[in-house]
Amino acid sequence: MVDHGRVIRRHELSDAEWEFVRPLLPESLRGRKRLDDRTVLNGIVWKFRTGTAWRDVPERYGPWHTLHTRFRRWALDGTFERMLRAAQARADAAGDIGWLVSVDSTVVRAHQHAAGAPKRGLRGPGLGRSRGGLTSKIHLACDALGRPLAFTVTGGNTNDCTQFTAVMEAIRVPRIGPGRPRVRPGHVIGDKGYSSNAIRTWLRRRGITHTIPQRSDQIRNRLRRGSRGGRPPTFDQQVYTRRNVVERCFNRLKQWRGIATRYDKTAESYQAAVTLASLLMWA
């Protein structure tokens, strides 16, 4: 039941978004009474949409350490990831996923608070040093409607093409009922950063058609070799114009200030924040 008397504040979940995510949340553990999930999730969403510190989240969402503890628990036990998969499965069952997949990356500036995480017991911090200082990079594949299917987080100095297969292999949309998860796009669109023989071979062996333009140096080398250079890969300019959906996807993600600038010390927390924002894009 939706509480129609509830006041929806800015940066909180709308009633429609709450009804979308409510059945995807893990069941509450039995025992002593705890802060309800909607209040906690609103506090978490508010924190990442505004980019504020945990200690500065308004008291109406409960103690900040409760929000942080539950967020970390859901991040580490895969709750956010399972919720995203369940939302994708529901969309796939309704025939609502466009399998013309676009892949790209975006660089995220890391705040100084994101540095200095202890290495023991944690996955790598996903930070890299580039000309602008410490940065992270989100490598992402989205469907034809601009909704995230899968992503990885690396340091900002990581080359795009090195993460292509990792992103593609992370696409795993479960079926509702019997059947294996869908893992293969119908068609992949990428920019010149993904123009390599290794990537084209990987796609061809899996029967995935693609639209990826060649770099100018590759064109020159092929022409220089004459007939030994072989035929150029097929390229459909009209299909390529649809690649802008991934740019719009990044624009929507970066409306969350806690994603546009990384404040989290651990890769798990930042990845969980991106997963939560991605989940709400499926609502």
C-alpha atoms as an extended CHARMM CRD file, in Angstrom:
* protein
*
       283  EXT
         1         1  MET       CA              0.0000000000        0.0000000000        0.0000000000  PROA      1               0.0000000000
         2         2  VAL       CA              1.2050000000        3.4840000000       -0.8590000000  PROA      2               0.0000000000
         3         3  ASP       CA              0.9320000000        6.0370000000        1.9170000000  PROA      3               0.0000000000
         4         4  HSD       CA             -0.8450000000        8.8420000000        0.0420000000  PROA      4               0.0000000000
         5         5  GLY       CA             -0.3560000000       11.1760000000        3.0090000000  PROA      5               0.0000000000
         6         6  ARG       CA              3.4260000000       10.8820000000        2.8300000000  PROA      6               0.0000000000
         7         7  VAL       CA              5.3460000000       14.0050000000        1.8910000000  PROA      7               0.0000000000
         8         8  ILE       CA              7.8210000000       13.3210000000       -0.9260000000  PROA      8               0.0000000000
         9         9  ARG       CA             10.8100000000       15.5930000000       -0.5130000000  PROA      9               0.0000000000
        10        10  ARG       CA             13.3410000000       16.4650000000       -3.1610000000  PROA      10              0.0000000000
        11        11  HSD       CA             15.9360000000       13.7420000000       -3.8210000000  PROA      11              0.0000000000
        12        12  GLU       CA             13.7140000000       11.0510000000       -2.2600000000  PROA      12              0.0000000000
        13        13  LEU       CA             12.1040000000        8.0680000000       -3.9380000000  PROA      13              0.0000000000
        14        14  SER       CA              8.7380000000        8.8130000000       -5.4740000000  PROA      14              0.0000000000
        15        15  ASP       CA              5.8310000000        6.5000000000       -4.6640000000  PROA      15              0.0000000000
        16        16  ALA       CA              6.2340000000        4.8710000000       -8.0810000000  PROA      16              0.0000000000
        17        17  GLU       CA              9.9680000000        4.2880000000       -7.5270000000  PROA      17              0.0000000000
        18        18  TRP       CA              9.3510000000        2.8680000000       -4.0550000000  PROA      18              0.0000000000
        19        19  GLU       CA              6.6820000000        0.4790000000       -5.3400000000  PROA      19              0.0000000000
        20        20  PHE       CA              9.1900000000       -0.5790000000       -8.0120000000  PROA      20              0.0000000000
        21        21  VAL       CA             12.0490000000       -1.3670000000       -5.6130000000  PROA      21              0.0000000000
        22        22  ARG       CA             10.0560000000       -2.5330000000       -2.5600000000  PROA      22              0.0000000000
        23        23  PRO       CA              9.5300000000       -6.1420000000       -3.7380000000  PROA      23              0.0000000000
        24        24  LEU       CA             13.1990000000       -6.3340000000       -4.7610000000  PROA      24              0.0000000000
        25        25  LEU       CA             14.5490000000       -5.5660000000       -1.2780000000  PROA      25              0.0000000000
        26        26  PRO       CA             15.6720000000       -8.4480000000        0.9700000000  PROA      26              0.0000000000
        27        27  GLU       CA             13.1950000000       -9.5150000000        3.6570000000  PROA      27              0.0000000000
        28        28  SER       CA             13.7060000000       -7.8770000000        7.0220000000  PROA      28              0.0000000000
        29        29  LEU       CA             15.3530000000      -10.0470000000        9.6420000000  PROA      29              0.0000000000
        30        30  ARG       CA             13.2510000000      -11.0240000000       12.6270000000  PROA      30              0.0000000000
        31        31  GLY       CA             14.1900000000       -9.5400000000       15.9690000000  PROA      31              0.0000000000
        32        32  ARG       CA             14.1980000000       -6.0780000000       17.4360000000  PROA      32              0.0000000000
        33        33  LYS       CA             12.4660000000       -3.2630000000       15.5940000000  PROA      33              0.0000000000
        34        34  ARG       CA             14.6870000000       -1.4120000000       13.1390000000  PROA      34              0.0000000000
        35        35  LEU       CA             14.4600000000        1.6470000000       10.9280000000  PROA      35              0.0000000000
        36        36  ASP       CA             12.1360000000        0.8580000000        8.0040000000  PROA      36              0.0000000000
        37        37  ASP       CA             13.6920000000        0.2170000000        4.6110000000  PROA      37              0.0000000000
        38        38  ARG       CA             11.9840000000        3.1010000000        2.8090000000  PROA      38              0.0000000000
        39        39  THR       CA             13.3690000000        5.6500000000        5.2590000000  PROA      39              0.0000000000
        40        40  VAL       CA             16.8370000000        4.1150000000        5.0180000000  PROA      40              0.0000000000
        41        41  LEU       CA             16.7610000000        3.9110000000        1.2300000000  PROA      41              0.0000000000
        42        42  ASN       CA             15.5460000000        7.5140000000        1.0120000000  PROA      42              0.0000000000
        43        43  GLY       CA             18.4790000000        8.5620000000        3.1630000000  PROA      43              0.0000000000
        44        44  ILE       CA             20.9310000000        6.6340000000        0.9910000000  PROA      44              0.0000000000
        45        45  VAL       CA             19.4600000000        8.0660000000       -2.1970000000  PROA      45              0.0000000000
        46        46  TRP       CA             19.4950000000       11.5840000000       -0.7190000000  PROA      46              0.0000000000
        47        47  LYS       CA             23.1570000000       11.2080000000        0.2320000000  PROA      47              0.0000000000
        48        48  PHE       CA             24.3010000000       10.1670000000       -3.2570000000  PROA      48              0.0000000000
        49        49  ARG       CA             22.0180000000       12.5030000000       -5.1710000000  PROA      49              0.0000000000
        50        50  THR       CA             23.3530000000       15.4860000000       -3.2390000000  PROA      50              0.0000000000
        51        51  GLY       CA             26.9370000000       14.2440000000       -2.8200000000  PROA      51              0.0000000000
        52        52  THR       CA             26.9500000000       15.1020000000        0.8800000000  PROA      52              0.0000000000
        53        53  ALA       CA             28.8690000000       13.3330000000        3.6500000000  PROA      53              0.0000000000
        54        54  TRP       CA             27.1560000000       10.5830000000        5.6230000000  PROA      54              0.0000000000
        55        55  ARG       CA             27.3080000000       12.6810000000        8.8040000000  PROA      55              0.0000000000
        56        56  ASP       CA             25.3940000000       15.4890000000        7.0590000000  PROA      56              0.0000000000
        57        57  VAL       CA             22.3820000000       13.4230000000        5.9620000000  PROA      57              0.0000000000
        58        58  PRO       CA             19.2720000000       15.0080000000        7.5950000000  PROA      58              0.0000000000
        59        59  GLU       CA             18.1400000000       13.4650000000       10.8820000000  PROA      59              0.0000000000
        60        60  ARG       CA             14.7050000000       12.6990000000        9.4350000000  PROA      60              0.0000000000
        61        61  TYR       CA             16.2860000000        9.6430000000        7.7850000000  PROA      61              0.0000000000
        62        62  GLY       CA             17.5570000000        8.2780000000       11.0730000000  PROA      62              0.0000000000
        63        63  PRO       CA             21.0750000000        8.0090000000       12.5220000000  PROA      63              0.0000000000
        64        64  TRP       CA             23.6840000000        8.4500000000        9.7960000000  PROA      64              0.0000000000
        65        65  HSD       CA             25.6730000000        5.4390000000       11.0160000000  PROA      65              0.0000000000
        66        66  THR       CA             22.5590000000        3.2580000000       10.5890000000  PROA      66              0.0000000000
        67        67  LEU       CA             22.2380000000        4.4010000000        6.9830000000  PROA      67              0.0000000000
        68        68  HSD       CA             25.9350000000        3.8150000000        6.3420000000  PROA      68              0.0000000000
        69        69  THR       CA             25.9020000000        0.3820000000        7.9850000000  PROA      69              0.0000000000
        70        70  ARG       CA             22.9290000000       -0.8330000000        5.9880000000  PROA      70              0.0000000000
        71        71  PHE       CA             24.3000000000        0.6330000000        2.7570000000  PROA      71              0.0000000000
        72        72  ARG       CA             27.6220000000       -1.1460000000        3.2860000000  PROA      72              0.0000000000
        73        73  ARG       CA             25.8200000000       -4.4010000000        4.1240000000  PROA      73              0.0000000000
        74        74  TRP       CA             23.7030000000       -4.2070000000        0.9820000000  PROA      74              0.0000000000
        75        75  ALA       CA             26.7760000000       -3.2700000000       -1.0690000000  PROA      75              0.0000000000
        76        76  LEU       CA             28.9490000000       -6.1300000000        0.1960000000  PROA      76              0.0000000000
        77        77  ASP       CA             26.3090000000       -8.8860000000        0.1600000000  PROA      77              0.0000000000
        78        78  GLY       CA             25.2530000000       -8.0820000000       -3.4230000000  PROA      78              0.0000000000
        79        79  THR       CA             21.7730000000       -6.7800000000       -2.5720000000  PROA      79              0.0000000000
        80        80  PHE       CA             21.9610000000       -3.8390000000       -4.9860000000  PROA      80              0.0000000000
        81        81  GLU       CA             23.3070000000       -6.0990000000       -7.7450000000  PROA      81              0.0000000000
        82        82  ARG       CA             20.4910000000       -8.6490000000       -7.2380000000  PROA      82              0.0000000000
        83        83  MET       CA             17.9070000000       -5.8680000000       -7.2860000000  PROA      83              0.0000000000
        84        84  LEU       CA             19.2730000000       -4.5600000000      -10.5850000000  PROA      84              0.0000000000
        85        85  ARG       CA             19.2420000000       -8.0650000000      -12.1060000000  PROA      85              0.0000000000
        86        86  ALA       CA             15.6620000000       -8.6170000000      -10.9330000000  PROA      86              0.0000000000
        87        87  ALA       CA             14.5630000000       -5.3150000000      -12.4860000000  PROA      87              0.0000000000
        88        88  GLN       CA             16.2360000000       -6.2420000000      -15.7840000000  PROA      88              0.0000000000
        89        89  ALA       CA             14.6410000000       -9.6940000000      -15.7050000000  PROA      89              0.0000000000
        90        90  ARG       CA             11.2280000000       -8.1480000000      -15.2340000000  PROA      90              0.0000000000
        91        91  ALA       CA             11.7930000000       -5.8030000000      -18.1770000000  PROA      91              0.0000000000
        92        92  ASP       CA             13.0540000000       -8.6560000000      -20.3530000000  PROA      92              0.0000000000
        93        93  ALA       CA              9.9940000000      -10.7810000000      -19.5500000000  PROA      93              0.0000000000
        94        94  ALA       CA              7.8320000000       -7.8790000000      -20.7280000000  PROA      94              0.0000000000
        95        95  GLY       CA              9.8660000000       -7.5450000000      -23.9370000000  PROA      95              0.0000000000
        96        96  ASP       CA             11.0360000000       -4.1230000000      -22.7860000000  PROA      96              0.0000000000
        97        97  ILE       CA             14.7900000000       -4.4250000000      -23.3890000000  PROA      97              0.0000000000
        98        98  GLY       CA             16.2770000000       -3.1580000000      -26.6190000000  PROA      98              0.0000000000
        99        99  TRP       CA             19.2380000000       -5.4060000000      -27.4060000000  PROA      99              0.0000000000
       100       100  LEU       CA             20.9760000000       -2.8620000000      -29.6370000000  PROA      100             0.0000000000
       101       101  VAL       CA             23.7130000000       -2.3120000000      -27.0470000000  PROA      101             0.0000000000
       102       102  SER       CA             25.9920000000        0.7250000000      -26.8870000000  PROA      102             0.0000000000
       103       103  VAL       CA             29.2580000000        0.6890000000      -24.9530000000  PROA      103             0.0000000000
       104       104  ASP       CA             31.4100000000        3.5910000000      -23.7860000000  PROA      104             0.0000000000
       105       105  SER       CA             33.1740000000        5.0180000000      -20.7370000000  PROA      105             0.0000000000
       106       106  THR       CA             33.1860000000        8.2200000000      -18.7320000000  PROA      106             0.0000000000
       107       107  VAL       CA             35.8130000000        9.6940000000      -16.4340000000  PROA      107             0.0000000000
       108       108  VAL       CA             34.8250000000       10.7050000000      -12.9070000000  PROA      108             0.0000000000
       109       109  ARG       CA             36.8720000000       13.1390000000      -10.8600000000  PROA      109             0.0000000000
       110       110  ALA       CA             37.7530000000       11.7140000000       -7.4410000000  PROA      110             0.0000000000
       111       111  HSD       CA             37.5710000000       13.9910000000       -4.4200000000  PROA      111             0.0000000000
       112       112  GLN       CA             40.5150000000       13.9900000000       -2.0180000000  PROA      112             0.0000000000
       113       113  HSD       CA             38.3070000000       12.1310000000        0.4920000000  PROA      113             0.0000000000
       114       114  ALA       CA             38.2650000000        9.1540000000       -1.8850000000  PROA      114             0.0000000000
       115       115  ALA       CA             41.9790000000        8.5530000000       -1.3870000000  PROA      115             0.0000000000
       116       116  GLY       CA             43.6520000000        6.7370000000        1.4710000000  PROA      116             0.0000000000
       117       117  ALA       CA             41.4940000000        3.6100000000        1.7810000000  PROA      117             0.0000000000
       118       118  PRO       CA             43.2260000000        0.6950000000        3.5240000000  PROA      118             0.0000000000
       119       119  LYS       CA             44.0430000000       -2.1000000000        1.0870000000  PROA      119             0.0000000000
       120       120  ARG       CA             43.5920000000       -5.0550000000        3.4610000000  PROA      120             0.0000000000
       121       121  GLY       CA             40.3570000000       -6.9560000000        2.9560000000  PROA      121             0.0000000000
       122       122  LEU       CA             39.1170000000       -4.6270000000        0.2300000000  PROA      122             0.0000000000
       123       123  ARG       CA             39.0050000000       -4.7570000000       -3.5050000000  PROA      123             0.0000000000
       124       124  GLY       CA             41.2250000000       -2.2620000000       -5.2740000000  PROA      124             0.0000000000
       125       125  PRO       CA             40.0810000000        1.3400000000       -4.8190000000  PROA      125             0.0000000000
       126       126  GLY       CA             39.5030000000        1.8500000000       -8.5680000000  PROA      126             0.0000000000
       127       127  LEU       CA             41.4730000000        5.0940000000       -8.6550000000  PROA      127             0.0000000000
       128       128  GLY       CA             44.0240000000        6.1550000000      -11.2330000000  PROA      128             0.0000000000
       129       129  ARG       CA             46.2490000000        9.1720000000      -11.5170000000  PROA      129             0.0000000000
       130       130  SER       CA             45.8230000000       11.2380000000      -14.6720000000  PROA      130             0.0000000000
       131       131  ARG       CA             46.5230000000       14.8100000000      -15.7300000000  PROA      131             0.0000000000
       132       132  GLY       CA             43.5990000000       16.1130000000      -13.7010000000  PROA      132             0.0000000000
       133       133  GLY       CA             44.5720000000       14.2180000000      -10.5480000000  PROA      133             0.0000000000
       134       134  LEU       CA             42.8870000000       11.1390000000       -9.1110000000  PROA      134             0.0000000000
       135       135  THR       CA             40.0620000000        9.8270000000      -11.2800000000  PROA      135             0.0000000000
       136       136  SER       CA             37.8800000000        6.7760000000      -11.7530000000  PROA      136             0.0000000000
       137       137  LYS       CA             36.3140000000        5.5440000000      -14.9630000000  PROA      137             0.0000000000
       138       138  ILE       CA             32.9220000000        3.8830000000      -15.4840000000  PROA      138             0.0000000000
       139       139  HSD       CA             32.8840000000        1.4690000000      -18.4340000000  PROA      139             0.0000000000
       140       140  LEU       CA             29.2560000000        0.7970000000      -19.3080000000  PROA      140             0.0000000000
       141       141  ALA       CA             26.9640000000       -1.0120000000      -21.7380000000  PROA      141             0.0000000000
       142       142  CYS       CA             23.3680000000        0.1830000000      -22.0710000000  PROA      142             0.0000000000
       143       143  ASP       CA             20.3470000000       -1.0420000000      -23.9860000000  PROA      143             0.0000000000
       144       144  ALA       CA             18.6660000000        0.7860000000      -26.8780000000  PROA      144             0.0000000000
       145       145  LEU       CA             16.6430000000        2.8800000000      -24.4140000000  PROA      145             0.0000000000
       146       146  GLY       CA             19.7280000000        4.0950000000      -22.5640000000  PROA      146             0.0000000000
       147       147  ARG       CA             19.3830000000        1.9480000000      -19.4250000000  PROA      147             0.0000000000
       148       148  PRO       CA             22.4980000000        0.3380000000      -17.9010000000  PROA      148             0.0000000000
       149       149  LEU       CA             22.9040000000       -3.3880000000      -18.5480000000  PROA      149             0.0000000000
       150       150  ALA       CA             26.3740000000       -3.7990000000      -17.0350000000  PROA      150             0.0000000000
       151       151  PHE       CA             29.4000000000       -1.7590000000      -16.0360000000  PROA      151             0.0000000000
       152       152  THR       CA             32.8320000000       -1.9280000000      -14.4470000000  PROA      152             0.0000000000
       153       153  VAL       CA             34.7290000000        0.6770000000      -12.4310000000  PROA      153             0.0000000000
       154       154  THR       CA             38.4610000000        1.1660000000      -12.9250000000  PROA      154             0.0000000000
       155       155  GLY       CA             41.0920000000        3.8300000000      -12.4750000000  PROA      155             0.0000000000
       156       156  GLY       CA             40.6660000000        6.8020000000      -14.7730000000  PROA      156             0.0000000000
       157       157  ASN       CA             43.8600000000        5.9780000000      -16.6840000000  PROA      157             0.0000000000
       158       158  THR       CA             42.5530000000        2.5840000000      -17.8730000000  PROA      158             0.0000000000
       159       159  ASN       CA             42.2160000000        2.2070000000      -21.6390000000  PROA      159             0.0000000000
       160       160  ASP       CA             38.6370000000        1.6260000000      -22.8260000000  PROA      160             0.0000000000
       161       161  CYS       CA             39.3930000000       -1.3670000000      -25.0410000000  PROA      161             0.0000000000
       162       162  THR       CA             40.9350000000       -3.3350000000      -22.1420000000  PROA      162             0.0000000000
       163       163  GLN       CA             37.5500000000       -3.3840000000      -20.3740000000  PROA      163             0.0000000000
       164       164  PHE       CA             35.3580000000       -4.2130000000      -23.3700000000  PROA      164             0.0000000000
       165       165  THR       CA             35.1400000000       -7.9630000000      -22.8050000000  PROA      165             0.0000000000
       166       166  ALA       CA             34.7120000000       -7.4960000000      -19.0370000000  PROA      166             0.0000000000
       167       167  VAL       CA             31.7100000000       -5.2350000000      -19.6180000000  PROA      167             0.0000000000
       168       168  MET       CA             30.2010000000       -7.5390000000      -22.2360000000  PROA      168             0.0000000000
       169       169  GLU       CA             30.6500000000      -10.5950000000      -20.0350000000  PROA      169             0.0000000000
       170       170  ALA       CA             28.9950000000       -8.7610000000      -17.1430000000  PROA      170             0.0000000000
       171       171  ILE       CA             25.7280000000       -8.5640000000      -19.1420000000  PROA      171             0.0000000000
       172       172  ARG       CA             23.6050000000      -11.2520000000      -17.5550000000  PROA      172             0.0000000000
       173       173  VAL       CA             19.8380000000      -10.7580000000      -17.5920000000  PROA      173             0.0000000000
       174       174  PRO       CA             18.0700000000      -13.6080000000      -15.7440000000  PROA      174             0.0000000000
       175       175  ARG       CA             14.9160000000      -15.2070000000      -17.0510000000  PROA      175             0.0000000000
       176       176  ILE       CA             11.7200000000      -15.2230000000      -15.0110000000  PROA      176             0.0000000000
       177       177  GLY       CA             11.0580000000      -18.9450000000      -14.9430000000  PROA      177             0.0000000000
       178       178  PRO       CA             13.1280000000      -21.6130000000      -16.7160000000  PROA      178             0.0000000000
       179       179  GLY       CA             15.9140000000      -20.7580000000      -19.1000000000  PROA      179             0.0000000000
       180       180  ARG       CA             19.4530000000      -19.4750000000      -19.0090000000  PROA      180             0.0000000000
       181       181  PRO       CA             20.1810000000      -15.7850000000      -18.4790000000  PROA      181             0.0000000000
       182       182  ARG       CA             20.5280000000      -13.7370000000      -21.6350000000  PROA      182             0.0000000000
       183       183  VAL       CA             24.1470000000      -12.7150000000      -22.0540000000  PROA      183             0.0000000000
       184       184  ARG       CA             24.4920000000      -11.9030000000      -25.7490000000  PROA      184             0.0000000000
       185       185  PRO       CA             23.4570000000       -8.5840000000      -27.2990000000  PROA      185             0.0000000000
       186       186  GLY       CA             21.8580000000       -8.5030000000      -30.7140000000  PROA      186             0.0000000000
       187       187  HSD       CA             24.1900000000       -5.7720000000      -31.9540000000  PROA      187             0.0000000000
       188       188  VAL       CA             26.9590000000       -3.7030000000      -30.3440000000  PROA      188             0.0000000000
       189       189  ILE       CA             27.8360000000       -0.0780000000      -31.0960000000  PROA      189             0.0000000000
       190       190  GLY       CA             31.1460000000        1.4110000000      -29.9660000000  PROA      190             0.0000000000
       191       191  ASP       CA             33.3590000000        4.3540000000      -30.8590000000  PROA      191             0.0000000000
       192       192  LYS       CA             36.8820000000        4.2750000000      -32.3010000000  PROA      192             0.0000000000
       193       193  GLY       CA             38.3500000000        3.4410000000      -28.9070000000  PROA      193             0.0000000000
       194       194  TYR       CA             37.0320000000       -0.1040000000      -29.3670000000  PROA      194             0.0000000000
       195       195  SER       CA             38.4040000000       -0.5520000000      -32.8870000000  PROA      195             0.0000000000
       196       196  SER       CA             40.8190000000       -3.4500000000      -32.5010000000  PROA      196             0.0000000000
       197       197  ASN       CA             41.2150000000       -6.8120000000      -34.1740000000  PROA      197             0.0000000000
       198       198  ALA       CA             40.9050000000       -8.5490000000      -30.7970000000  PROA      198             0.0000000000
       199       199  ILE       CA             37.5170000000       -6.9760000000      -30.0570000000  PROA      199             0.0000000000
       200       200  ARG       CA             36.1760000000       -7.5920000000      -33.5750000000  PROA      200             0.0000000000
       201       201  THR       CA             37.3310000000      -11.2260000000      -33.4080000000  PROA      201             0.0000000000
       202       202  TRP       CA             35.7380000000      -11.6590000000      -29.9600000000  PROA      202             0.0000000000
       203       203  LEU       CA             32.4070000000      -10.3650000000      -31.2770000000  PROA      203             0.0000000000
       204       204  ARG       CA             32.5770000000      -12.3660000000      -34.5010000000  PROA      204             0.0000000000
       205       205  ARG       CA             33.2310000000      -15.6550000000      -32.6820000000  PROA      205             0.0000000000
       206       206  ARG       CA             30.0970000000      -15.0830000000      -30.6220000000  PROA      206             0.0000000000
       207       207  GLY       CA             27.9620000000      -14.1840000000      -33.6130000000  PROA      207             0.0000000000
       208       208  ILE       CA             27.4450000000      -10.5940000000      -32.4470000000  PROA      208             0.0000000000
       209       209  THR       CA             27.1920000000       -8.0140000000      -35.2170000000  PROA      209             0.0000000000
       210       210  HSD       CA             28.7470000000       -4.6570000000      -34.4710000000  PROA      210             0.0000000000
       211       211  THR       CA             29.1770000000       -1.1010000000      -35.6690000000  PROA      211             0.0000000000
       212       212  ILE       CA             32.5990000000        0.2620000000      -34.7150000000  PROA      212             0.0000000000
       213       213  PRO       CA             34.4130000000        2.8260000000      -36.9100000000  PROA      213             0.0000000000
       214       214  GLN       CA             38.0720000000        2.3340000000      -37.7320000000  PROA      214             0.0000000000
       215       215  ARG       CA             40.7080000000        4.7200000000      -36.4580000000  PROA      215             0.0000000000
       216       216  SER       CA             42.4640000000        6.8620000000      -39.0570000000  PROA      216             0.0000000000
       217       217  ASP       CA             45.8130000000        5.1040000000      -38.4950000000  PROA      217             0.0000000000
       218       218  GLN       CA             44.1670000000        1.7160000000      -39.1180000000  PROA      218             0.0000000000
       219       219  ILE       CA             42.6940000000        3.0010000000      -42.3840000000  PROA      219             0.0000000000
       220       220  ARG       CA             46.0810000000        4.3270000000      -43.5030000000  PROA      220             0.0000000000
       221       221  ASN       CA             47.8390000000        1.0620000000      -42.6820000000  PROA      221             0.0000000000
       222       222  ARG       CA             45.2510000000       -0.9540000000      -44.5770000000  PROA      222             0.0000000000
       223       223  LEU       CA             45.5100000000        1.2820000000      -47.6470000000  PROA      223             0.0000000000
       224       224  ARG       CA             49.2840000000        1.2260000000      -47.4920000000  PROA      224             0.0000000000
       225       225  ARG       CA             49.2870000000       -2.5650000000      -47.7010000000  PROA      225             0.0000000000
       226       226  GLY       CA             47.0990000000       -2.5370000000      -50.7920000000  PROA      226             0.0000000000
       227       227  SER       CA             45.3690000000       -5.8120000000      -51.5700000000  PROA      227             0.0000000000
       228       228  ARG       CA             47.1170000000       -7.4370000000      -48.6050000000  PROA      228             0.0000000000
       229       229  GLY       CA             45.3380000000       -5.0310000000      -46.2740000000  PROA      229             0.0000000000
       230       230  GLY       CA             42.0480000000       -6.8380000000      -46.7840000000  PROA      230             0.0000000000
       231       231  ARG       CA             38.5740000000       -5.4120000000      -46.9130000000  PROA      231             0.0000000000
       232       232  PRO       CA             37.4800000000       -2.7370000000      -44.4380000000  PROA      232             0.0000000000
       233       233  PRO       CA             35.0400000000       -3.8710000000      -41.7460000000  PROA      233             0.0000000000
       234       234  THR       CA             31.4100000000       -3.1560000000      -42.4980000000  PROA      234             0.0000000000
       235       235  PHE       CA             30.1730000000        0.0880000000      -41.0090000000  PROA      235             0.0000000000
       236       236  ASP       CA             26.6170000000        1.4640000000      -40.9950000000  PROA      236             0.0000000000
       237       237  GLN       CA             26.5930000000        5.2140000000      -40.3690000000  PROA      237             0.0000000000
       238       238  GLN       CA             22.8540000000        5.2440000000      -39.7540000000  PROA      238             0.0000000000
       239       239  VAL       CA             23.1470000000        2.6280000000      -36.9870000000  PROA      239             0.0000000000
       240       240  TYR       CA             26.1180000000        4.4970000000      -35.5180000000  PROA      240             0.0000000000
       241       241  THR       CA             23.9930000000        7.6110000000      -34.9620000000  PROA      241             0.0000000000
       242       242  ARG       CA             22.1320000000        5.6620000000      -32.2760000000  PROA      242             0.0000000000
       243       243  ARG       CA             25.2660000000        5.4970000000      -30.1200000000  PROA      243             0.0000000000
       244       244  ASN       CA             24.2350000000        8.7220000000      -28.4000000000  PROA      244             0.0000000000
       245       245  VAL       CA             21.9720000000        6.7390000000      -26.0550000000  PROA      245             0.0000000000
       246       246  VAL       CA             25.0100000000        5.7870000000      -23.9790000000  PROA      246             0.0000000000
       247       247  GLU       CA             25.9530000000        9.4600000000      -23.6450000000  PROA      247             0.0000000000
       248       248  ARG       CA             22.4320000000       10.2110000000      -22.4020000000  PROA      248             0.0000000000
       249       249  CYS       CA             22.7770000000        7.2940000000      -19.9840000000  PROA      249             0.0000000000
       250       250  PHE       CA             25.9310000000        8.8210000000      -18.4950000000  PROA      250             0.0000000000
       251       251  ASN       CA             24.2260000000       12.2130000000      -18.2820000000  PROA      251             0.0000000000
       252       252  ARG       CA             21.4230000000       10.7080000000      -16.2130000000  PROA      252             0.0000000000
       253       253  LEU       CA             23.8450000000        8.8850000000      -13.9310000000  PROA      253             0.0000000000
       254       254  LYS       CA             25.8430000000       12.0560000000      -13.3590000000  PROA      254             0.0000000000
       255       255  GLN       CA             22.7580000000       13.9120000000      -12.2000000000  PROA      255             0.0000000000
       256       256  TRP       CA             23.6640000000       12.1270000000       -8.9590000000  PROA      256             0.0000000000
       257       257  ARG       CA             26.3890000000       14.3700000000       -7.5270000000  PROA      257             0.0000000000
       258       258  GLY       CA             27.8290000000       11.4880000000       -5.5060000000  PROA      258             0.0000000000
       259       259  ILE       CA             28.4610000000        9.6880000000       -8.8020000000  PROA      259             0.0000000000
       260       260  ALA       CA             29.5730000000       12.6710000000      -10.9100000000  PROA      260             0.0000000000
       261       261  THR       CA             32.2790000000       13.1940000000       -8.2650000000  PROA      261             0.0000000000
       262       262  ARG       CA             33.5690000000       10.1800000000       -6.3900000000  PROA      262             0.0000000000
       263       263  TYR       CA             33.8040000000       10.6720000000       -2.6190000000  PROA      263             0.0000000000
       264       264  ASP       CA             33.8520000000        6.9760000000       -1.6290000000  PROA      264             0.0000000000
       265       265  LYS       CA             37.1260000000        5.4680000000       -0.4910000000  PROA      265             0.0000000000
       266       266  THR       CA             36.2520000000        1.9020000000       -1.5170000000  PROA      266             0.0000000000
       267       267  ALA       CA             35.3850000000        0.5770000000       -4.9470000000  PROA      267             0.0000000000
       268       268  GLU       CA             32.5520000000       -1.4850000000       -3.4200000000  PROA      268             0.0000000000
       269       269  SER       CA             30.7540000000        1.6060000000       -2.1240000000  PROA      269             0.0000000000
       270       270  TYR       CA             31.1340000000        3.5920000000       -5.3270000000  PROA      270             0.0000000000
       271       271  GLN       CA             30.0690000000        0.6430000000       -7.4630000000  PROA      271             0.0000000000
       272       272  ALA       CA             27.0330000000        0.1070000000       -5.2090000000  PROA      272             0.0000000000
       273       273  ALA       CA             26.0480000000        3.7710000000       -5.6600000000  PROA      273             0.0000000000
       274       274  VAL       CA             26.2600000000        3.4330000000       -9.4600000000  PROA      274             0.0000000000
       275       275  THR       CA             24.2400000000        0.2010000000       -9.2280000000  PROA      275             0.0000000000
       276       276  LEU       CA             21.5210000000        1.9180000000       -7.1670000000  PROA      276             0.0000000000
       277       277  ALA       CA             21.2870000000        4.8020000000       -9.6420000000  PROA      277             0.0000000000
       278       278  SER       CA             21.1940000000        2.2920000000      -12.5160000000  PROA      278             0.0000000000
       279       279  LEU       CA             18.4070000000        0.3780000000      -10.7830000000  PROA      279             0.0000000000
       280       280  LEU       CA             16.1990000000        3.4570000000      -10.5500000000  PROA      280             0.0000000000
       281       281  MET       CA             16.6830000000        4.0900000000      -14.2730000000  PROA      281             0.0000000000
       282       282  TRP       CA             14.7330000000        0.8750000000      -14.8580000000  PROA      282             0.0000000000
       283       283  ALA       CA             11.7840000000        2.0810000000      -12.7400000000  PROA      283             0.0000000000
